[in-house]
Amino acid sequence: MEESEETWDRITSAIQRLTALTKGSAADFPQDFVVEVRNRARPINNALNSERSRLSGSAIDLVISLATQLGHHFGPLLPHLGPTLLGLATRTNKLLISRAKSSLLAIAEHAQPPLLLPQLREALNSKSVSQRLVAAEVALKCLNCYDPSGLEVNARAEDIESIIRSTARDASADVRKVSKKLFEAYKLLFPQRVNA
């Protein structure tokens, strides 16, 4: 369904119903439910990108519910929704940036998908300071929430090290401030890699 003045309310209502299903029993059947949500990724992304704050807010609420209810089963949805959420962090609307950050933090906390770190690493190449700051803050959440044994995988540790290097020399003082916290958390998790 294309977004227009006539369809905004219907799209919002459909997303709210999907959120209610997520909070209900649909997440009890994660494999089937994830496939259904993945098949609807395009309209969900369109709603996330909407200039209509009520519609985009409903879509953000859906993503937060999906991450919270599905937990680790959320992972297959990240390639479909993650880039859009990180893209929202480039907008000038502070409410939209805050909502995108909230959803990414919920994904990091509840789903802990390994693919989030490479997406954050890529986002740190952005010209947008707000996107780099959101990426750094979500990376910090990953370090504080992820199972350390999952982060010890060499590829994950290299992603984290790249994120720390990138944020440490960022032009933004706010990003560099988060970088210091990232490095402190990294030292606690991986003292053997710091000393190597």
PDB file of C-alpha atoms in Angstrom:
ATOM      1  CA  MET A   1       0.000   0.000   0.000  1.00  0.00           C
ATOM      2  CA  GLU A   2       1.478   3.336  -1.050  1.00  0.00           C
ATOM      3  CA  GLU A   3       1.688   6.083   1.546  1.00  0.00           C
ATOM      4  CA  SER A   4      -0.687   8.974   0.901  1.00  0.00           C
ATOM      5  CA  GLU A   5      -2.991  11.176   2.904  1.00  0.00           C
ATOM      6  CA  GLU A   6      -5.793   8.636   2.398  1.00  0.00           C
ATOM      7  CA  THR A   7      -3.720   5.611   3.508  1.00  0.00           C
ATOM      8  CA  TRP A   8      -1.664   6.943   6.465  1.00  0.00           C
ATOM      9  CA  ASP A   9      -4.228   5.882   9.041  1.00  0.00           C
ATOM     10  CA  ARG A  10      -4.694   2.441   7.477  1.00  0.00           C
ATOM     11  CA  ILE A  11      -0.936   1.804   7.363  1.00  0.00           C
ATOM     12  CA  THR A  12      -0.529   3.010  10.953  1.00  0.00           C
ATOM     13  CA  SER A  13      -3.376   0.745  12.040  1.00  0.00           C
ATOM     14  CA  ALA A  14      -1.835  -2.260  10.262  1.00  0.00           C
ATOM     15  CA  ILE A  15       1.528  -1.628  11.948  1.00  0.00           C
ATOM     16  CA  GLN A  16      -0.155  -1.274  15.333  1.00  0.00           C
ATOM     17  CA  ARG A  17      -1.933  -4.614  14.785  1.00  0.00           C
ATOM     18  CA  LEU A  18       1.383  -6.251  13.914  1.00  0.00           C
ATOM     19  CA  THR A  19       2.870  -4.757  17.099  1.00  0.00           C
ATOM     20  CA  ALA A  20      -0.032  -6.189  19.115  1.00  0.00           C
ATOM     21  CA  LEU A  21       0.539  -9.602  17.502  1.00  0.00           C
ATOM     22  CA  THR A  22       4.226  -9.342  18.391  1.00  0.00           C
ATOM     23  CA  LYS A  23       3.403  -8.614  22.019  1.00  0.00           C
ATOM     24  CA  GLY A  24       0.793 -11.372  21.982  1.00  0.00           C
ATOM     25  CA  SER A  25       1.498 -14.926  20.986  1.00  0.00           C
ATOM     26  CA  ALA A  26       3.072 -14.503  17.536  1.00  0.00           C
ATOM     27  CA  ALA A  27       6.578 -14.371  19.001  1.00  0.00           C
ATOM     28  CA  ASP A  28       5.938 -17.834  20.488  1.00  0.00           C
ATOM     29  CA  PHE A  29       6.497 -19.143  16.936  1.00  0.00           C
ATOM     30  CA  PRO A  30       9.667 -17.187  16.096  1.00  0.00           C
ATOM     31  CA  GLN A  31      10.776 -18.962  12.902  1.00  0.00           C
ATOM     32  CA  ASP A  32       7.411 -18.557  11.170  1.00  0.00           C
ATOM     33  CA  PHE A  33       6.840 -15.059  12.522  1.00  0.00           C
ATOM     34  CA  VAL A  34      10.272 -13.807  11.447  1.00  0.00           C
ATOM     35  CA  VAL A  35       9.598 -15.037   7.898  1.00  0.00           C
ATOM     36  CA  GLU A  36       6.274 -13.172   7.852  1.00  0.00           C
ATOM     37  CA  VAL A  37       7.840  -9.964   9.158  1.00  0.00           C
ATOM     38  CA  ARG A  38      10.765 -10.264   6.723  1.00  0.00           C
ATOM     39  CA  ASN A  39       8.256 -10.538   3.873  1.00  0.00           C
ATOM     40  CA  ARG A  40       6.820  -7.208   5.036  1.00  0.00           C
ATOM     41  CA  ALA A  41      10.185  -5.460   5.451  1.00  0.00           C
ATOM     42  CA  ARG A  42       9.648  -3.068   2.537  1.00  0.00           C
ATOM     43  CA  PRO A  43       6.400  -1.521   3.867  1.00  0.00           C
ATOM     44  CA  ILE A  44       7.873  -1.438   7.395  1.00  0.00           C
ATOM     45  CA  ASN A  45      10.938   0.403   6.064  1.00  0.00           C
ATOM     46  CA  ASN A  46       8.679   2.789   4.130  1.00  0.00           C
ATOM     47  CA  ALA A  47       6.809   3.518   7.360  1.00  0.00           C
ATOM     48  CA  LEU A  48      10.084   4.003   9.262  1.00  0.00           C
ATOM     49  CA  ASN A  49      11.187   6.523   6.614  1.00  0.00           C
ATOM     50  CA  SER A  50       7.866   8.358   6.598  1.00  0.00           C
ATOM     51  CA  GLU A  51       7.850  12.086   7.262  1.00  0.00           C
ATOM     52  CA  ARG A  52       4.592  11.489   9.116  1.00  0.00           C
ATOM     53  CA  SER A  53       5.747  11.207  12.755  1.00  0.00           C
ATOM     54  CA  ARG A  54       2.765   9.141  13.902  1.00  0.00           C
ATOM     55  CA  LEU A  55       3.424   6.552  11.199  1.00  0.00           C
ATOM     56  CA  SER A  56       7.194   6.415  11.710  1.00  0.00           C
ATOM     57  CA  GLY A  57       6.661   6.306  15.487  1.00  0.00           C
ATOM     58  CA  SER A  58       4.370   3.293  15.120  1.00  0.00           C
ATOM     59  CA  ALA A  59       6.979   1.565  12.960  1.00  0.00           C
ATOM     60  CA  ILE A  60       9.708   2.279  15.541  1.00  0.00           C
ATOM     61  CA  ASP A  61       7.446   0.847  18.269  1.00  0.00           C
ATOM     62  CA  LEU A  62       7.027  -2.260  16.123  1.00  0.00           C
ATOM     63  CA  VAL A  63      10.799  -2.722  15.759  1.00  0.00           C
ATOM     64  CA  ILE A  64      11.322  -2.288  19.510  1.00  0.00           C
ATOM     65  CA  SER A  65       8.580  -4.861  20.191  1.00  0.00           C
ATOM     66  CA  LEU A  66      10.096  -7.262  17.678  1.00  0.00           C
ATOM     67  CA  ALA A  67      13.547  -6.993  19.269  1.00  0.00           C
ATOM     68  CA  THR A  68      12.152  -7.318  22.784  1.00  0.00           C
ATOM     69  CA  GLN A  69       9.813 -10.219  22.113  1.00  0.00           C
ATOM     70  CA  LEU A  70      11.912 -12.179  19.621  1.00  0.00           C
ATOM     71  CA  GLY A  71      15.253 -11.745  21.364  1.00  0.00           C
ATOM     72  CA  HIS A  72      17.983 -13.690  19.536  1.00  0.00           C
ATOM     73  CA  HIS A  73      15.477 -14.705  16.852  1.00  0.00           C
ATOM     74  CA  PHE A  74      15.437 -11.057  15.687  1.00  0.00           C
ATOM     75  CA  GLY A  75      18.831 -11.528  13.959  1.00  0.00           C
ATOM     76  CA  PRO A  76      17.510 -12.406  10.457  1.00  0.00           C
ATOM     77  CA  LEU A  77      15.527  -9.142  10.435  1.00  0.00           C
ATOM     78  CA  LEU A  78      18.571  -6.946  11.048  1.00  0.00           C
ATOM     79  CA  PRO A  79      19.831  -6.879   7.429  1.00  0.00           C
ATOM     80  CA  HIS A  80      16.372  -5.695   6.378  1.00  0.00           C
ATOM     81  CA  LEU A  81      15.706  -3.100   9.112  1.00  0.00           C
ATOM     82  CA  GLY A  82      19.118  -2.080  10.496  1.00  0.00           C
ATOM     83  CA  PRO A  83      20.280   0.078   7.574  1.00  0.00           C
ATOM     84  CA  THR A  84      17.005   2.005   7.601  1.00  0.00           C
ATOM     85  CA  LEU A  85      17.245   2.624  11.357  1.00  0.00           C
ATOM     86  CA  LEU A  86      20.834   3.829  11.026  1.00  0.00           C
ATOM     87  CA  GLY A  87      19.754   5.989   8.088  1.00  0.00           C
ATOM     88  CA  LEU A  88      17.153   7.681  10.284  1.00  0.00           C
ATOM     89  CA  ALA A  89      19.999   8.864  12.506  1.00  0.00           C
ATOM     90  CA  THR A  90      21.149  11.154   9.669  1.00  0.00           C
ATOM     91  CA  ARG A  91      17.942  13.170   9.720  1.00  0.00           C
ATOM     92  CA  THR A  92      17.693  16.661  11.171  1.00  0.00           C
ATOM     93  CA  ASN A  93      14.596  15.810  13.228  1.00  0.00           C
ATOM     94  CA  LYS A  94      15.866  15.183  16.781  1.00  0.00           C
ATOM     95  CA  LEU A  95      12.777  13.166  17.722  1.00  0.00           C
ATOM     96  CA  LEU A  96      13.354  10.815  14.793  1.00  0.00           C
ATOM     97  CA  ILE A  97      17.041  10.433  15.703  1.00  0.00           C
ATOM     98  CA  SER A  98      16.080   9.669  19.302  1.00  0.00           C
ATOM     99  CA  ARG A  99      13.517   7.076  18.203  1.00  0.00           C
ATOM    100  CA  ALA A 100      15.995   5.398  15.856  1.00  0.00           C
ATOM    101  CA  LYS A 101      18.571   5.288  18.633  1.00  0.00           C
ATOM    102  CA  SER A 102      16.017   3.773  21.044  1.00  0.00           C
ATOM    103  CA  SER A 103      15.204   1.002  18.594  1.00  0.00           C
ATOM    104  CA  LEU A 104      18.874   0.230  17.925  1.00  0.00           C
ATOM    105  CA  LEU A 105      19.584   0.151  21.659  1.00  0.00           C
ATOM    106  CA  ALA A 106      16.658  -2.270  22.137  1.00  0.00           C
ATOM    107  CA  ILE A 107      18.045  -4.470  19.373  1.00  0.00           C
ATOM    108  CA  ALA A 108      21.501  -4.451  20.988  1.00  0.00           C
ATOM    109  CA  GLU A 109      20.114  -5.236  24.435  1.00  0.00           C
ATOM    110  CA  HIS A 110      17.512  -7.879  23.647  1.00  0.00           C
ATOM    111  CA  ALA A 111      18.531  -9.463  20.336  1.00  0.00           C
ATOM    112  CA  GLN A 112      22.332  -9.084  20.447  1.00  0.00           C
ATOM    113  CA  PRO A 113      22.743  -9.901  16.732  1.00  0.00           C
ATOM    114  CA  PRO A 114      26.385 -10.330  15.643  1.00  0.00           C
ATOM    115  CA  LEU A 115      25.685  -8.470  12.377  1.00  0.00           C
ATOM    116  CA  LEU A 116      24.951  -5.245  14.259  1.00  0.00           C
ATOM    117  CA  LEU A 117      28.633  -4.517  14.893  1.00  0.00           C
ATOM    118  CA  PRO A 118      29.605  -4.469  11.183  1.00  0.00           C
ATOM    119  CA  GLN A 119      26.620  -2.205  10.467  1.00  0.00           C
ATOM    120  CA  LEU A 120      27.754   0.181  13.211  1.00  0.00           C
ATOM    121  CA  ARG A 121      31.319   0.050  11.922  1.00  0.00           C
ATOM    122  CA  GLU A 122      30.071   1.059   8.469  1.00  0.00           C
ATOM    123  CA  ALA A 123      27.880   3.863   9.888  1.00  0.00           C
ATOM    124  CA  LEU A 124      30.956   5.451  11.462  1.00  0.00           C
ATOM    125  CA  ASN A 125      32.122   6.369   7.934  1.00  0.00           C
ATOM    126  CA  SER A 126      29.110   8.662   7.572  1.00  0.00           C
ATOM    127  CA  LYS A 127      29.418  12.407   7.130  1.00  0.00           C
ATOM    128  CA  SER A 128      26.521  12.777   9.575  1.00  0.00           C
ATOM    129  CA  VAL A 129      27.694  13.518  13.123  1.00  0.00           C
ATOM    130  CA  SER A 130      24.361  12.371  14.541  1.00  0.00           C
ATOM    131  CA  GLN A 131      24.673   8.992  12.801  1.00  0.00           C
ATOM    132  CA  ARG A 132      28.253   8.532  14.018  1.00  0.00           C
ATOM    133  CA  LEU A 133      27.200   9.417  17.564  1.00  0.00           C
ATOM    134  CA  VAL A 134      24.268   6.993  17.507  1.00  0.00           C
ATOM    135  CA  ALA A 135      26.519   4.256  16.087  1.00  0.00           C
ATOM    136  CA  ALA A 136      29.092   4.841  18.844  1.00  0.00           C
ATOM    137  CA  GLU A 137      26.448   4.810  21.596  1.00  0.00           C
ATOM    138  CA  VAL A 138      24.892   1.608  20.264  1.00  0.00           C
ATOM    139  CA  ALA A 139      28.363   0.010  20.029  1.00  0.00           C
ATOM    140  CA  LEU A 140      28.880   0.874  23.702  1.00  0.00           C
ATOM    141  CA  LYS A 141      25.562  -0.795  24.506  1.00  0.00           C
ATOM    142  CA  CYS A 142      26.757  -3.872  22.605  1.00  0.00           C
ATOM    143  CA  LEU A 143      29.895  -4.064  24.723  1.00  0.00           C
ATOM    144  CA  ASN A 144      27.839  -3.729  27.897  1.00  0.00           C
ATOM    145  CA  CYS A 145      25.094  -6.215  26.918  1.00  0.00           C
ATOM    146  CA  TYR A 146      26.461  -8.865  24.577  1.00  0.00           C
ATOM    147  CA  ASP A 147      27.639 -12.184  25.900  1.00  0.00           C
ATOM    148  CA  PRO A 148      31.434 -11.728  26.140  1.00  0.00           C
ATOM    149  CA  SER A 149      32.067 -15.178  24.656  1.00  0.00           C
ATOM    150  CA  GLY A 150      30.282 -14.057  21.481  1.00  0.00           C
ATOM    151  CA  LEU A 151      32.416 -10.931  21.295  1.00  0.00           C
ATOM    152  CA  GLU A 152      35.640 -12.934  21.637  1.00  0.00           C
ATOM    153  CA  VAL A 153      35.186 -14.269  18.113  1.00  0.00           C
ATOM    154  CA  ASN A 154      38.019 -12.673  16.189  1.00  0.00           C
ATOM    155  CA  ALA A 155      35.760 -10.953  13.636  1.00  0.00           C
ATOM    156  CA  ARG A 156      33.666  -9.339  16.413  1.00  0.00           C
ATOM    157  CA  ALA A 157      36.736  -8.204  18.340  1.00  0.00           C
ATOM    158  CA  GLU A 158      38.150  -6.695  15.141  1.00  0.00           C
ATOM    159  CA  ASP A 159      34.859  -4.860  14.539  1.00  0.00           C
ATOM    160  CA  ILE A 160      35.023  -3.443  18.059  1.00  0.00           C
ATOM    161  CA  GLU A 161      38.663  -2.431  17.668  1.00  0.00           C
ATOM    162  CA  SER A 162      37.868  -0.706  14.371  1.00  0.00           C
ATOM    163  CA  ILE A 163      34.937   1.110  15.984  1.00  0.00           C
ATOM    164  CA  ILE A 164      37.180   2.306  18.833  1.00  0.00           C
ATOM    165  CA  ARG A 165      39.887   3.510  16.432  1.00  0.00           C
ATOM    166  CA  SER A 166      37.353   5.310  14.257  1.00  0.00           C
ATOM    167  CA  THR A 167      35.564   7.010  17.159  1.00  0.00           C
ATOM    168  CA  ALA A 168      38.811   7.949  18.947  1.00  0.00           C
ATOM    169  CA  ARG A 169      39.849  10.200  16.074  1.00  0.00           C
ATOM    170  CA  ASP A 170      36.379  11.473  15.179  1.00  0.00           C
ATOM    171  CA  ALA A 171      35.995  15.205  14.527  1.00  0.00           C
ATOM    172  CA  SER A 172      33.103  15.376  17.030  1.00  0.00           C
ATOM    173  CA  ALA A 173      33.975  15.775  20.710  1.00  0.00           C
ATOM    174  CA  ASP A 174      30.752  13.934  21.645  1.00  0.00           C
ATOM    175  CA  VAL A 175      31.767  10.892  19.592  1.00  0.00           C
ATOM    176  CA  ARG A 176      35.282  10.963  21.109  1.00  0.00           C
ATOM    177  CA  LYS A 177      33.722  11.065  24.587  1.00  0.00           C
ATOM    178  CA  VAL A 178      31.775   7.874  23.841  1.00  0.00           C
ATOM    179  CA  SER A 179      34.993   6.393  22.400  1.00  0.00           C
ATOM    180  CA  LYS A 180      36.687   6.716  25.797  1.00  0.00           C
ATOM    181  CA  LYS A 181      33.834   4.755  27.384  1.00  0.00           C
ATOM    182  CA  LEU A 182      34.079   2.168  24.606  1.00  0.00           C
ATOM    183  CA  PHE A 183      37.785   1.696  25.257  1.00  0.00           C
ATOM    184  CA  GLU A 184      37.259   1.362  29.022  1.00  0.00           C
ATOM    185  CA  ALA A 185      34.604  -1.319  28.463  1.00  0.00           C
ATOM    186  CA  TYR A 186      36.857  -3.033  25.909  1.00  0.00           C
ATOM    187  CA  LYS A 187      39.790  -3.122  28.360  1.00  0.00           C
ATOM    188  CA  LEU A 188      37.599  -4.834  30.959  1.00  0.00           C
ATOM    189  CA  LEU A 189      36.328  -7.422  28.467  1.00  0.00           C
ATOM    190  CA  PHE A 190      39.568  -8.090  26.588  1.00  0.00           C
ATOM    191  CA  PRO A 191      42.596  -7.301  28.764  1.00  0.00           C
ATOM    192  CA  GLN A 192      44.594  -9.923  26.862  1.00  0.00           C
ATOM    193  CA  ARG A 193      44.029  -8.114  23.532  1.00  0.00           C
ATOM    194  CA  VAL A 194      44.916  -4.704  24.998  1.00  0.00           C
ATOM    195  CA  ASN A 195      48.214  -5.995  26.355  1.00  0.00           C
ATOM    196  CA  ALA A 196      49.107  -7.935  23.199  1.00  0.00           C
TER     197      ALA A 196
END
